[in-house]
C-alpha positions in Angstrom: 1.9 29.3 21.0 4.5 27.0 19.3 5.2 27.4 15.6 7.0 25.1 13.2 8.5 26.3 9.9 9.6 23.6 7.5 12.2 25.0 5.2 14.0 23.4 2.4 15.7 25.0 -0.5 12.7 24.0 -2.7 9.8 23.5 -0.3 8.4 25.5 2.6 5.4 25.2 4.9 4.4 26.4 8.3 2.0 25.4 11.0 1.2 26.3 14.6 -0.3 25.0 17.7 -0.4 25.4 21.5 2.1 22.6 22.1 5.0 21.0 20.3 2.9 17.8 20.0 0.0 19.7 18.4 2.4 21.3 15.9 3.9 18.0 14.9 0.4 16.5 14.4 -0.4 19.4 12.0 2.9 19.3 10.3 2.1 16.4 8.0 -0.9 18.2 6.6 1.2 21.3 6.1 3.8 19.3 4.2 1.2 17.6 2.0 -0.3 21.0 1.2 3.0 22.4 0.2 3.8 19.5 -2.0 0.4 19.7 -3.6 1.4 23.1 -4.9 4.3 21.5 -6.8 1.9 18.9 -8.3 -0.5 21.6 -9.3 2.3 23.6 -10.9 3.6 20.4 -12.6 7.0 21.0 -11.0 9.3 18.3 -9.7 8.9 17.5 -6.0 11.8 18.5 -3.7 13.8 15.6 -2.3 14.0 15.1 1.4 17.2 15.8 3.3 18.6 14.4 6.6 17.4 16.1 9.7 19.9 18.2 11.6 20.5 17.5 15.3 17.9 20.1 16.4 15.3 19.2 13.8 12.5 16.7 13.7 11.7 14.8 10.5 8.1 15.1 9.4 7.2 12.1 7.2 4.4 11.9 4.7 1.6 9.3 5.3 2.0 6.0 3.4 -0.7 7.2 1.0 1.1 10.5 0.5 4.3 8.7 -0.2 2.6 6.5 -2.8 1.0 9.5 -4.5 4.3 11.3 -4.6 5.9 8.3 -6.1 3.2 8.1 -8.7 3.6 11.7 -9.6 7.4 11.4 -9.9 7.0 8.3 -12.1 4.6 10.1 -14.4 7.1 12.9 -14.8 10.1 10.5 -15.4 8.1 8.6 -18.0 6.6 11.7 -19.7 3.1 10.4 -19.0 0.5 13.1 -18.6 -2.8 12.9 -16.8 -4.8 12.4 -19.9 -2.6 9.5 -21.0 -2.8 7.9 -17.6 -6.6 8.2 -17.7 -6.6 6.5 -21.1 -4.4 3.7 -19.9 -6.6 3.1 -16.8 -9.9 3.8 -18.6 -10.7 6.4 -16.0 -12.2 9.9 -16.3 -9.7 12.7 -15.9 -11.2 13.8 -12.6 -10.3 10.4 -11.2 -6.7 10.8 -12.2 -6.7 14.3 -10.6 -8.0 12.9 -7.3 -5.5 10.0 -7.2 -2.7 12.6 -7.6 -4.2 15.1 -5.1 -2.1 14.7 -1.9 -5.0 16.2 0.1 -7.6 13.7 -1.2 -8.2 10.5 0.7 -7.8 8.1 -2.2 -7.9 4.4 -1.8 -4.5 2.8 -1.9 -5.8 0.3 -4.5 -6.3 3.2 -6.9 -2.8 4.5 -6.5 -1.5 0.9 -7.0 -3.6 0.6 -10.2 -2.1 3.9 -11.5 1.4 2.7 -10.7 0.7 -0.6 -12.5 -0.4 1.4 -15.6 3.1 2.8 -15.6 4.7 -0.6 -15.2 5.5 -0.2 -11.5 4.3 -1.7 -8.3 4.1 -0.4 -4.8 6.4 -1.9 -2.1 5.8 -1.1 1.5 8.5 -1.2 4.1 8.4 -0.8 7.9 11.1 0.8 10.0 11.6 1.2 13.7 10.3 4.6 15.0 13.0 6.9 16.3 
């Protein structure tokens, strides 16, 4: 059994599997679950740091990155969930889902929420390591 513990001064998560590859596949879900705890507690998300020589960087999905950016933008602008719902003419549960890192929202919904904050989503592609 192989275990991975992701540790950061402000964020932690763990996952396990039979192989290193299996652990890395599960690591994104573990990271999203850990970050979801920050969103639920209305706390700032921890920032990423550079991976050390013996570490592997575990990225969020594109949707997870967009949702994290939305959450941070709301915090920076002092916009709460109810205010975002009012701006979008959505019901509060819709806003809760678009902020839930574990919910498979449509990217268009995240983009609409960002637009309600005066922002737009920009996607970039980088060469894999």
